[in-house]
CSV table of C-alpha atoms in Angstrom, one decimal:
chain,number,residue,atom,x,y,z
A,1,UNK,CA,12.6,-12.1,27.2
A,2,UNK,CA,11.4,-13.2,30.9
A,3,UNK,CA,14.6,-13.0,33.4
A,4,UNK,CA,14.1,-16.7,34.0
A,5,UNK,CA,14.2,-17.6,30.5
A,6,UNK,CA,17.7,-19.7,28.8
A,7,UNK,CA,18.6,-19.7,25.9
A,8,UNK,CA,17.2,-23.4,23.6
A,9,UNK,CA,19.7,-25.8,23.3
A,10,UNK,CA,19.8,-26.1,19.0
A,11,UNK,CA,20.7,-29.4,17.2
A,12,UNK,CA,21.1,-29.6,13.2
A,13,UNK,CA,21.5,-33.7,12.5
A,14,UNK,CA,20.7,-36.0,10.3
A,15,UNK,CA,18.3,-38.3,10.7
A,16,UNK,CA,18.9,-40.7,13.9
A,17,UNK,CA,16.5,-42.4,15.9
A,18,UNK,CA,18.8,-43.1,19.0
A,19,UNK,CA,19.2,-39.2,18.9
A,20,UNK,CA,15.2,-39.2,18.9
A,21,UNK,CA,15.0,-41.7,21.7
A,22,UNK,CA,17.7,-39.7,23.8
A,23,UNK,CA,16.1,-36.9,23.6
A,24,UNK,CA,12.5,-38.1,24.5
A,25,UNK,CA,13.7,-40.3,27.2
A,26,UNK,CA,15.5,-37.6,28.8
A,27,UNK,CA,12.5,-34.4,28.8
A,28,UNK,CA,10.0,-37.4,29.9
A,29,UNK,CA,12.7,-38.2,33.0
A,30,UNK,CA,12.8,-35.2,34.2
A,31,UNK,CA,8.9,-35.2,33.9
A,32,UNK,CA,8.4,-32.9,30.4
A,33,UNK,CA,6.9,-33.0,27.4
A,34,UNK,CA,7.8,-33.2,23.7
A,35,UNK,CA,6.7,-31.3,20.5
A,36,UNK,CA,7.0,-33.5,17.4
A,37,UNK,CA,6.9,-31.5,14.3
A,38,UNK,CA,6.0,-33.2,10.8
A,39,UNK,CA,5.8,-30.4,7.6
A,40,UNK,CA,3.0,-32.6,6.0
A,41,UNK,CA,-0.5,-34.9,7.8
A,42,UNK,CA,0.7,-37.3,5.3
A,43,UNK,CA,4.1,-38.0,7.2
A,44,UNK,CA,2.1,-38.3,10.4
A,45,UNK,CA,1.4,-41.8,10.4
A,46,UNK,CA,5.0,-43.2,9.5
A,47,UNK,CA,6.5,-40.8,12.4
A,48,UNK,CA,3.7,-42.5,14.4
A,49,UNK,CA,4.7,-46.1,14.0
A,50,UNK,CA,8.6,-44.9,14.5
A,51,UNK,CA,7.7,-43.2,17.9
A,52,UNK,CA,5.8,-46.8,19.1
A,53,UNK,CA,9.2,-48.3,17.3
A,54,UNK,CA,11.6,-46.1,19.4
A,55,UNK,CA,9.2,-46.2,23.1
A,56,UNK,CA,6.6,-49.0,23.0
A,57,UNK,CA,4.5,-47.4,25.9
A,58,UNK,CA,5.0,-43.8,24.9
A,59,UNK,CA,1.9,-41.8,25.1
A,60,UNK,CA,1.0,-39.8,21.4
A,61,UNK,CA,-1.7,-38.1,20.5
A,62,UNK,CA,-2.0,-35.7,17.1
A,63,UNK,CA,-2.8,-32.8,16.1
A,64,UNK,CA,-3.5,-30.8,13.0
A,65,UNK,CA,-5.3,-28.8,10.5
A,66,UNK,CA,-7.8,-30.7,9.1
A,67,UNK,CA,-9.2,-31.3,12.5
A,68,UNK,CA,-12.8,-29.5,13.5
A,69,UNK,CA,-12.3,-26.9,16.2
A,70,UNK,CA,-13.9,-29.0,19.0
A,71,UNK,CA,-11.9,-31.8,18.8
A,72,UNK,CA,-8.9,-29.8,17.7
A,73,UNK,CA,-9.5,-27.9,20.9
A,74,UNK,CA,-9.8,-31.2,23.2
A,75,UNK,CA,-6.6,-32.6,22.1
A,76,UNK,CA,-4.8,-29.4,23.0
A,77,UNK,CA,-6.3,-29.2,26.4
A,78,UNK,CA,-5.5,-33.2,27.0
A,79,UNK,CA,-1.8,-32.3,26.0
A,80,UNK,CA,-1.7,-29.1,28.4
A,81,UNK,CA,-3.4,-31.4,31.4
A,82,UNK,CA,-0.4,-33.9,30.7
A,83,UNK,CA,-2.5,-36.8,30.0
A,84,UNK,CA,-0.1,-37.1,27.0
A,85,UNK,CA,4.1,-37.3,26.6
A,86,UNK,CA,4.0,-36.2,23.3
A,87,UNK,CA,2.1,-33.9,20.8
A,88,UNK,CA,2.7,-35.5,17.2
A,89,UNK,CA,1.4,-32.3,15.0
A,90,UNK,CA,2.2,-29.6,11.9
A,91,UNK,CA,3.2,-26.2,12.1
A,92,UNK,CA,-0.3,-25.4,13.3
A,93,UNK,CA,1.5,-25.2,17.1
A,94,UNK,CA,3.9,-22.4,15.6
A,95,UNK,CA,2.4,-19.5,17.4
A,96,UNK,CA,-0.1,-18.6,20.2
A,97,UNK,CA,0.7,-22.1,22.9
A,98,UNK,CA,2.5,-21.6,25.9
A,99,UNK,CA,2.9,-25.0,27.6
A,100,UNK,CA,5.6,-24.6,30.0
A,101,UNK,CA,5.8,-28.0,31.3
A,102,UNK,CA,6.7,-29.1,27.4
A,103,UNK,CA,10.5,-28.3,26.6
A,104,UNK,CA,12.0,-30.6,24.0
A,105,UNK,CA,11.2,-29.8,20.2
A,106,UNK,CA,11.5,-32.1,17.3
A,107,UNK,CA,11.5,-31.6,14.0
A,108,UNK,CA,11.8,-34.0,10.9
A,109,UNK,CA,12.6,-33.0,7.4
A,110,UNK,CA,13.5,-29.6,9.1
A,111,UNK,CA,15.1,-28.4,5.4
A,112,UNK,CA,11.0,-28.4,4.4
A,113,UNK,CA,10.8,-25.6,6.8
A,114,UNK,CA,11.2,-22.1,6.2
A,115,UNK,CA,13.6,-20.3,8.6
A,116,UNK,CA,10.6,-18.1,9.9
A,117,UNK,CA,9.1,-21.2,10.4
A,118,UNK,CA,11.6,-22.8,12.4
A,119,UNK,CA,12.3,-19.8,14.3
A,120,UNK,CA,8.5,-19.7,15.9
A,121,UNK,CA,8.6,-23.6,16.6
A,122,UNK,CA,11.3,-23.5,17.8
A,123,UNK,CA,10.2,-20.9,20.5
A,124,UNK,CA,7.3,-22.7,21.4
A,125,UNK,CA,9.5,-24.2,24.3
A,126,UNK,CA,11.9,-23.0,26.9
A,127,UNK,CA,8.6,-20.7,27.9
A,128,UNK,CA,9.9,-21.5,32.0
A,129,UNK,CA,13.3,-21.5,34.0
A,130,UNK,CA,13.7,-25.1,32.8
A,131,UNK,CA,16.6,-26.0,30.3
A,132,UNK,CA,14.7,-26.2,26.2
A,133,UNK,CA,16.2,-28.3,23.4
A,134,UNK,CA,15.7,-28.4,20.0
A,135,UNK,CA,16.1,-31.1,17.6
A,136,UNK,CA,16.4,-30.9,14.1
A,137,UNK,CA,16.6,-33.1,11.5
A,138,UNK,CA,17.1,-33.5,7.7
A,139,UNK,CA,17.7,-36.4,5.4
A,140,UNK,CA,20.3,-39.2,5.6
A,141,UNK,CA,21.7,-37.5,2.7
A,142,UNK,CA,23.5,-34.2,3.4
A,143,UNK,CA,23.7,-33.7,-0.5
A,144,UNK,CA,19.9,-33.4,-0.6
A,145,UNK,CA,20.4,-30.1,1.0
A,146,UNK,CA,21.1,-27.0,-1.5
A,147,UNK,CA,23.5,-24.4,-0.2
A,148,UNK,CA,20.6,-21.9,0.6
A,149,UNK,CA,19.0,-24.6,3.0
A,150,UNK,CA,22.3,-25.3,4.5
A,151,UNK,CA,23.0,-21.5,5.2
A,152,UNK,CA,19.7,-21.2,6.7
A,153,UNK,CA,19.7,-24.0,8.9
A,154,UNK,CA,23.6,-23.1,10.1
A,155,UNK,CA,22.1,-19.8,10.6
A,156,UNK,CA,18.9,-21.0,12.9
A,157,UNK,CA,21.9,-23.1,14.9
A,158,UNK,CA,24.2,-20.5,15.6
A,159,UNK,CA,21.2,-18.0,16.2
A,160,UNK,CA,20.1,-19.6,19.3
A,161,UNK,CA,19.9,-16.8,22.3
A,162,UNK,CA,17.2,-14.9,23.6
A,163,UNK,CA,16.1,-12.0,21.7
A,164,UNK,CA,18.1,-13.3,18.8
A,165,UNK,CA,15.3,-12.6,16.3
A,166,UNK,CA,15.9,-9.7,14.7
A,167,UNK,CA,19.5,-10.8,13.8
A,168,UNK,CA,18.1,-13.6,12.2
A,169,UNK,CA,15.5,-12.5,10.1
A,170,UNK,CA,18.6,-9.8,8.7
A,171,UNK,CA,20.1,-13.3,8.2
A,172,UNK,CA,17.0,-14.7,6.1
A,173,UNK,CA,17.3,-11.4,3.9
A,174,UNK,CA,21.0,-11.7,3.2
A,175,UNK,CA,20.6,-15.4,1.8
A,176,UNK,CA,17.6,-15.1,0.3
A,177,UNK,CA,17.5,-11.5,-0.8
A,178,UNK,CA,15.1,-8.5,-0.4
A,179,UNK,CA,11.8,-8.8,-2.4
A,180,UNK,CA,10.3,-7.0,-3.9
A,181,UNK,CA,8.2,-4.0,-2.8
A,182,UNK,CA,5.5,-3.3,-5.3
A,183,UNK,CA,5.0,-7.1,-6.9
A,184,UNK,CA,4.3,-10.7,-5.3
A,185,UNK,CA,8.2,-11.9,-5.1
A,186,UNK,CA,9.2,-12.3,-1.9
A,187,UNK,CA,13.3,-12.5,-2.5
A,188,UNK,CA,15.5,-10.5,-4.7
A,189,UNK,CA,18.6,-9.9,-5.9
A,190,UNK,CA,20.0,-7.3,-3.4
A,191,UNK,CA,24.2,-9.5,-2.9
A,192,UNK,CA,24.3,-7.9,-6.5
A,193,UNK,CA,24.3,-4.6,-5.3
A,194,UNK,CA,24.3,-4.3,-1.4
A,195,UNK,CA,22.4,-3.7,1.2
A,196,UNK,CA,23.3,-1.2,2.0
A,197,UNK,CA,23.3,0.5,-1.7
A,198,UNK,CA,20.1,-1.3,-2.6
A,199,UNK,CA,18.7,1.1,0.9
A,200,UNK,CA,20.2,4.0,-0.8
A,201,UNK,CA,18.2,3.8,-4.1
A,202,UNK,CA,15.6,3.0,-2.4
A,203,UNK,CA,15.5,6.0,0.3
A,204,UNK,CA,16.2,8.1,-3.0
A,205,UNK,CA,13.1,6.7,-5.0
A,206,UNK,CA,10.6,6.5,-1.7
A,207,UNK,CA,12.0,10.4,-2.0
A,208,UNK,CA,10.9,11.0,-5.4
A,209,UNK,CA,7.5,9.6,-5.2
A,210,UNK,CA,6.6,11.7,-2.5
A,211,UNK,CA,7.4,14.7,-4.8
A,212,UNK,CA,4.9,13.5,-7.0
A,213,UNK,CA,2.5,13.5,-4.4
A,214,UNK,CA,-0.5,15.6,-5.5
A,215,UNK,CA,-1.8,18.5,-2.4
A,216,UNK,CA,-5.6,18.1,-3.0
A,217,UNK,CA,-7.7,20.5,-2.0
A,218,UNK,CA,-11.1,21.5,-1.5
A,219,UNK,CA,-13.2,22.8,-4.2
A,220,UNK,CA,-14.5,25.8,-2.1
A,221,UNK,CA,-10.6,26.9,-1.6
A,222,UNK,CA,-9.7,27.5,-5.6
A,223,UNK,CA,-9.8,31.1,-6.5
A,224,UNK,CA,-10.6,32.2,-9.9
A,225,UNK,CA,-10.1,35.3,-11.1
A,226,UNK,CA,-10.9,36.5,-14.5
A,227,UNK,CA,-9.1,38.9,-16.7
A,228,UNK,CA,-9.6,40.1,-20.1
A,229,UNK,CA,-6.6,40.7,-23.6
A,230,UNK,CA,-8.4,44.1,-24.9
A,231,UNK,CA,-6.4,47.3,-26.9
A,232,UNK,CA,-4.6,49.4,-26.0
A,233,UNK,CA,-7.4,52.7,-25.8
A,234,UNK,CA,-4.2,55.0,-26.4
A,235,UNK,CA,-3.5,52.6,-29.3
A,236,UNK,CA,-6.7,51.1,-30.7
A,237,UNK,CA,-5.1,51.0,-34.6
A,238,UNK,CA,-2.2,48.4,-33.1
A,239,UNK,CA,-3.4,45.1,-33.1
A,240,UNK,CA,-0.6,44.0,-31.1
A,241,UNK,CA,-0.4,46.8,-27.8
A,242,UNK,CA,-2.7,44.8,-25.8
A,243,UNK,CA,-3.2,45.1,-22.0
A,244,UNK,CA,-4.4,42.7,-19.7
A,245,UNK,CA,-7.7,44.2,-17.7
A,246,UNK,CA,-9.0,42.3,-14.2
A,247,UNK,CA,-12.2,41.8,-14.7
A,248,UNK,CA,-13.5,39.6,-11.2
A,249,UNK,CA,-11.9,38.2,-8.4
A,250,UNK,CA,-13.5,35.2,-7.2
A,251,UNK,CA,-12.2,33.7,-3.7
A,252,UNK,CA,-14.1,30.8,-3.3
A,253,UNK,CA,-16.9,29.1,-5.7
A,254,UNK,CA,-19.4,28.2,-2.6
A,255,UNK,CA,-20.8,31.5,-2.8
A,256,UNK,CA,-22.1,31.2,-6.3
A,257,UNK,CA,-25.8,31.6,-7.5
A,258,UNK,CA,-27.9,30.8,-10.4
A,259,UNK,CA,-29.6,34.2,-12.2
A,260,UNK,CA,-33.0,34.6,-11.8
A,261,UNK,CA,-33.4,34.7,-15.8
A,262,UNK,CA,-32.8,31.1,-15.7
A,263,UNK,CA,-34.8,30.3,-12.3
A,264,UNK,CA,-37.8,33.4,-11.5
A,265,UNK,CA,-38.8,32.3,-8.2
A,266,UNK,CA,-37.1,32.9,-5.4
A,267,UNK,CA,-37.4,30.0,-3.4
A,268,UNK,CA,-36.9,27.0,-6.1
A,269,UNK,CA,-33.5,29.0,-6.8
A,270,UNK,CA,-32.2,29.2,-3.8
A,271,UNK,CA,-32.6,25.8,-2.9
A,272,UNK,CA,-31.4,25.0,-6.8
A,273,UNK,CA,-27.8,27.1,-5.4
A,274,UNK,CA,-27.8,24.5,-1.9
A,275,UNK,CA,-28.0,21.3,-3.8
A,276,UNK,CA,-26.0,22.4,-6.8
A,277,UNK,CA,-22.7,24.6,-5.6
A,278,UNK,CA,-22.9,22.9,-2.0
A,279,UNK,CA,-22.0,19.4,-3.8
A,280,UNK,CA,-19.3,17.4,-1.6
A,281,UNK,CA,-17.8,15.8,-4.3
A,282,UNK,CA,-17.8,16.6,-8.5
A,283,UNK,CA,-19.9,13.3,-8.8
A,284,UNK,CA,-22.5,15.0,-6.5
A,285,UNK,CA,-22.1,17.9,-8.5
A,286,UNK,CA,-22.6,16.0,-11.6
A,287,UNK,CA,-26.0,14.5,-10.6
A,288,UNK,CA,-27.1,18.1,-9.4
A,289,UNK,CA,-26.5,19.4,-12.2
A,290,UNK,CA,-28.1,17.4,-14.6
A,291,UNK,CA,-31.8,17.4,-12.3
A,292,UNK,CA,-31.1,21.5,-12.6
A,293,UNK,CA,-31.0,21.2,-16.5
A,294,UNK,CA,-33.6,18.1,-16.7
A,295,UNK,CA,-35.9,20.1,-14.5
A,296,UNK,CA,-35.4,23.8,-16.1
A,297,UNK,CA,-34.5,23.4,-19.3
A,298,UNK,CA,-30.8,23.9,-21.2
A,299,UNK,CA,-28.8,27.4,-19.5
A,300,UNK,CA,-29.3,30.2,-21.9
A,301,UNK,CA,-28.1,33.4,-19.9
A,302,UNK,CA,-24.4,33.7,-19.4
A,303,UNK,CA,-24.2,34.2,-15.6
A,304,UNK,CA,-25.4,30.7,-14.9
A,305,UNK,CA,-23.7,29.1,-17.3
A,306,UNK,CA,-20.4,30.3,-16.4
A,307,UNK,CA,-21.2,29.9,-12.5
A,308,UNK,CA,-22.0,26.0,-13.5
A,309,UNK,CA,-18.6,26.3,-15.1
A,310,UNK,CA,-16.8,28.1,-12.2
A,311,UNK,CA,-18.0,25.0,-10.1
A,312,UNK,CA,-17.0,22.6,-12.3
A,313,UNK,CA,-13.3,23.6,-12.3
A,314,UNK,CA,-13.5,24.0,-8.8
A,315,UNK,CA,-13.6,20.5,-8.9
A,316,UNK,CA,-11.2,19.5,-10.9
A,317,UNK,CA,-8.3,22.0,-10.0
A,318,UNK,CA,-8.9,20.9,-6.6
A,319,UNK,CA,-8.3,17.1,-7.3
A,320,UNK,CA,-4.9,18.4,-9.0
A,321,UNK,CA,-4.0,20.7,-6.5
A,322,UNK,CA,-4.4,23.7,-8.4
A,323,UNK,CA,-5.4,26.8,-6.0
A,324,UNK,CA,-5.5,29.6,-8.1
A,325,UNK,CA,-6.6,29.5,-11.6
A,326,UNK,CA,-6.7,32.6,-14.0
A,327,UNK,CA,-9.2,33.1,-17.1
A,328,UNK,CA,-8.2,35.1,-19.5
A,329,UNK,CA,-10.7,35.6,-22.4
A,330,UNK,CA,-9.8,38.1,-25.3
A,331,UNK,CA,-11.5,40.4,-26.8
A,332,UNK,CA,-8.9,40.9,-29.5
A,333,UNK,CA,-9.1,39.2,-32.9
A,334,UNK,CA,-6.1,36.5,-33.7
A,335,UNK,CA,-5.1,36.7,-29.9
A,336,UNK,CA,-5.7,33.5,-27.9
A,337,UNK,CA,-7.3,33.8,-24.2
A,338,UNK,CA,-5.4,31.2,-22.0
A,339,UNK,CA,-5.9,29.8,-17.9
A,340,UNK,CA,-2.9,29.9,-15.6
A,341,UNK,CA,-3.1,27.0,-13.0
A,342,UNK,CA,-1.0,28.1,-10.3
A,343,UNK,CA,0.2,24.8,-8.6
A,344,UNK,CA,3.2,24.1,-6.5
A,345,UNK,CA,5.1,21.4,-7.8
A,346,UNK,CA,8.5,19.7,-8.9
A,347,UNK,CA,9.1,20.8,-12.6
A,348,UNK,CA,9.2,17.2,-13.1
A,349,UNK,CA,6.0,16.5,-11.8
A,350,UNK,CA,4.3,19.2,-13.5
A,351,UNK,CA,6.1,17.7,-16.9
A,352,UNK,CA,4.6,14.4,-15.9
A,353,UNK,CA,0.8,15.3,-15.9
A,354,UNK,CA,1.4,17.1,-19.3
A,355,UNK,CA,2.6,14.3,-21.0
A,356,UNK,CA,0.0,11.8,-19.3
A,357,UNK,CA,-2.4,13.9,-21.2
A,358,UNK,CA,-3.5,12.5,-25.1
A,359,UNK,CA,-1.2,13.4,-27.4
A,360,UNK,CA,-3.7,14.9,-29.4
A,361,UNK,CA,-3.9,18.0,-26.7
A,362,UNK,CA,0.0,18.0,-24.7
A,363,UNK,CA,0.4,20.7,-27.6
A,364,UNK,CA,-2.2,23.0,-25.8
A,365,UNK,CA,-0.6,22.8,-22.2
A,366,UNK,CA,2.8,24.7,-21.3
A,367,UNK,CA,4.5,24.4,-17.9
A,368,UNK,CA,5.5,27.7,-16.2
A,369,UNK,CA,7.6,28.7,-13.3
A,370,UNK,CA,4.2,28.0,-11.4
A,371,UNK,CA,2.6,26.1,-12.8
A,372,UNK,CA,0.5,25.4,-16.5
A,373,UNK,CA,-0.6,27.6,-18.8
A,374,UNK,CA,-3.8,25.9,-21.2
A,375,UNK,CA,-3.5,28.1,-24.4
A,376,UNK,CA,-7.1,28.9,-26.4
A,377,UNK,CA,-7.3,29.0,-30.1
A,378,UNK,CA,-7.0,32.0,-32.0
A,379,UNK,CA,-10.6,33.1,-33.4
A,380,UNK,CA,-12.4,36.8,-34.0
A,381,UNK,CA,-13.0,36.5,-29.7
A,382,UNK,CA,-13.4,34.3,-26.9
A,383,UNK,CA,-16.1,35.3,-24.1
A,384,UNK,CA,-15.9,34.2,-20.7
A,385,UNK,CA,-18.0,31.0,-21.2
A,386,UNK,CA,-15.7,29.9,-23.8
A,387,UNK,CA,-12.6,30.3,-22.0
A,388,UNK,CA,-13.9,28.4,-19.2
A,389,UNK,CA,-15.2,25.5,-20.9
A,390,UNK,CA,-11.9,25.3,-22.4
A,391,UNK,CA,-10.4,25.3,-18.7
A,392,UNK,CA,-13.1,22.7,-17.9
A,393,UNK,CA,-12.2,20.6,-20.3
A,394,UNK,CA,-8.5,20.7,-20.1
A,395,UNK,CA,-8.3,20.0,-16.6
A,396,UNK,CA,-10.4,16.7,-17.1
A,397,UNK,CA,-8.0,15.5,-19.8
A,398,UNK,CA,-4.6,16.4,-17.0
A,399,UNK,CA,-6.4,14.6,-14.2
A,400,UNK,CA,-7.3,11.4,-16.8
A,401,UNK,CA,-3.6,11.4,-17.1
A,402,UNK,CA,-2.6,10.8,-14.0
A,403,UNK,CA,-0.7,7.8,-13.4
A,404,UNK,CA,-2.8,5.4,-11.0
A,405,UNK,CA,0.0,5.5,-8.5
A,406,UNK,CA,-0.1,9.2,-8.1
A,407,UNK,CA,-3.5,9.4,-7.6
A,408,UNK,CA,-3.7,7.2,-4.5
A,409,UNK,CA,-0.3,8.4,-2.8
């Protein structure tokens, strides 16, 4: 706060109207001005017809919401000129004036107020060197206060030095506990466990979620790489000696091309390879593709098909976070191919996107030290294409799975 600034004078009373006369009397001797708060317009005219009751020859004018900007705006600058000893107005003076001639506040039916409320009235004066007071007041009847509205009007009382808001507001939480953080209430339960506790499970849950957090990527950094489940040549007569044989290594899917069985001209297919593997995003990438097939018919020849593929989980691994995916095909009969999605996650989280899946295919997905493993069905073979389209396809039903909340952390 300003050097100059003291600390405002807080009064909690009931209901008085020599109080209310004191207290105007005294700001307009000394030549100041007075804030009278009402929490609804309708109460306006009643407090009116008390002030004229109190001070005959007191000069009022109002203020309020439901007032058009112009005129809302020539009251304010009467008030501010002094042509008037007191504003009679709503919260709508709670923030943004700074009238430093105007240091008395008064407020009925203050238990209306919330203690935010009161807090931002109440600094609307004491803005110069000059002594501030505030007076508040609530019904005749202290029973017609509940113990919250007692606590948080004792609280606003005590809490009456400068830079005294922070202290306050930890106040406000304490008696009407924390809310809550991902729902509309704005007060909780938190006496029933501590704050201090309550911050503990909380530090530990804000923890957890950013575990699930998923590292996208971009499509053009997912390798592939392609092996093959053949025999043993040293043992072709035993079905089940089996090595694993690299077939390609592919670092990034930008650099893939459509065969020129599928597109003859050089020109058309090299602009076909711009628009469809230099697709931002795998909605741009879906559009592409469909004007390739509606303009050139279906994919017949291997190569393109499977670089359309390639693309395709590009975009989907990325969106998971999956950098490195492996294709195994088979060329043996009664052994599965299977992908490898190498991803670095918690096992948990990696446990989460499998279950998120349809039950119908969890059975197909294994987790693994890094990552998933998408297991193929056992037929006479499964070429490259097929093992692909299998990857394609089971990455889409992971990333459906996602929980909402995952998906925009």
């Amino acid at each position: 706060p300003p050097p100059e600034r003291r600390p405002i004078r807080t009064n909690l009373l009931p209901m008085d109207e020599d109080k209310i006369r004191e207290a105007i009397e005294y700001e307009i001797n000394r030549g100041g001005q007075i804030y009278y708060i009402v929490p609804r317009i309708m109460m306006m005219g009643e407090s009116r017809k008390r002030l004229f009751g109190i001070l005959p020859n007191l000069r009022v004018i109002e203020a309020h919401g439901q007032m058009d900007g112009d005129t809302l705006d020539a009251v304010m600058d009467e008030f501010s000129n002094g042509e008037a000893d007191v504003l009679l107005c709503t919260t709508i003076v709670e923030s943004g004036l700074d009238i430093p001639n105007c240091n008395t506040i008064i407020i009925e039916e203050v238990q209306s107020f919330g203690l935010a409320s009161l807090y931002q009235l109440r600094g609307r004066v004491g803005r110069a060197d000059r002594q501030a007071h505030a007076w508040m007041f609530y019904g005749q009847d202290p029973e017609s206060l509940n113990e919250k509205a007692k606590e948080r009007l004792l609280a606003l009382e005590e809490s009456c030095g400068l830079g005294e808001g922070f202290k306050l507001a930890e106040r406000d939480m304490s008696i009407r506990g924390v809310g809550t953080l991902f729902g509309e209430k704005q007060s909780g339960e938190v006496d029933s466990v501590g704050a201090d506790l309550y911050l503990e499970l909380l530090y530990s849950q804000l923890q957890r979620v950013e575990m699930m957090r998923l590292k996208a990527c971009l499509p053009g950094e997912v390798k592939i790489i392609h092996k093959m489940l053949v025999l043993d040549d040293k043992n072709p007569d035993i079905e089940d000696d089996t090595v694993l044989v690299t077939t390609e290594v592919r670092e990034s899917t930008d650099d893939l091309s459509i065969s020129p069985a599928y597109i003859a001209m050089d020109k058309a297919r090299r602009t076909a390879e711009n628009i469809v593997f230099k697709a931002k995003t795998a909605r741009e990438f879906s559009i592409a593709s469909h004007c390739l097939l509606k303009h050139f018919g279906e994919v017949t020849d291997s190569f393109t098909s499977c670089a359309l593929l390639e693309r395709e989980i590009a975009y989907a691994a990325a969106e998971l976070g999956v950098k490195e995916v492996i294709a195994v095909s088979s060329d043996v009969k009664n052994r599965a191919g299977y992908i490898d999605c190498i991803i670095d996650l918690p096992g948990e989280v990696k446990d989460m996107l499998v279950t998120g899946m349809d039950e119908r295919f969890q059975g197909d997905v294994l987790t693994t030290d890094d990552g998933m493993r998408i297991l193929g069905k056992k037929k006479e073979s499964q070429s490259k294409a097929d093992i692909l389209l299998l990857a394609v396809m089971s990455l889409r039903r992971i990333s459906e799975g996602v929980p909402a909340f995952v998906k925009y952390l």
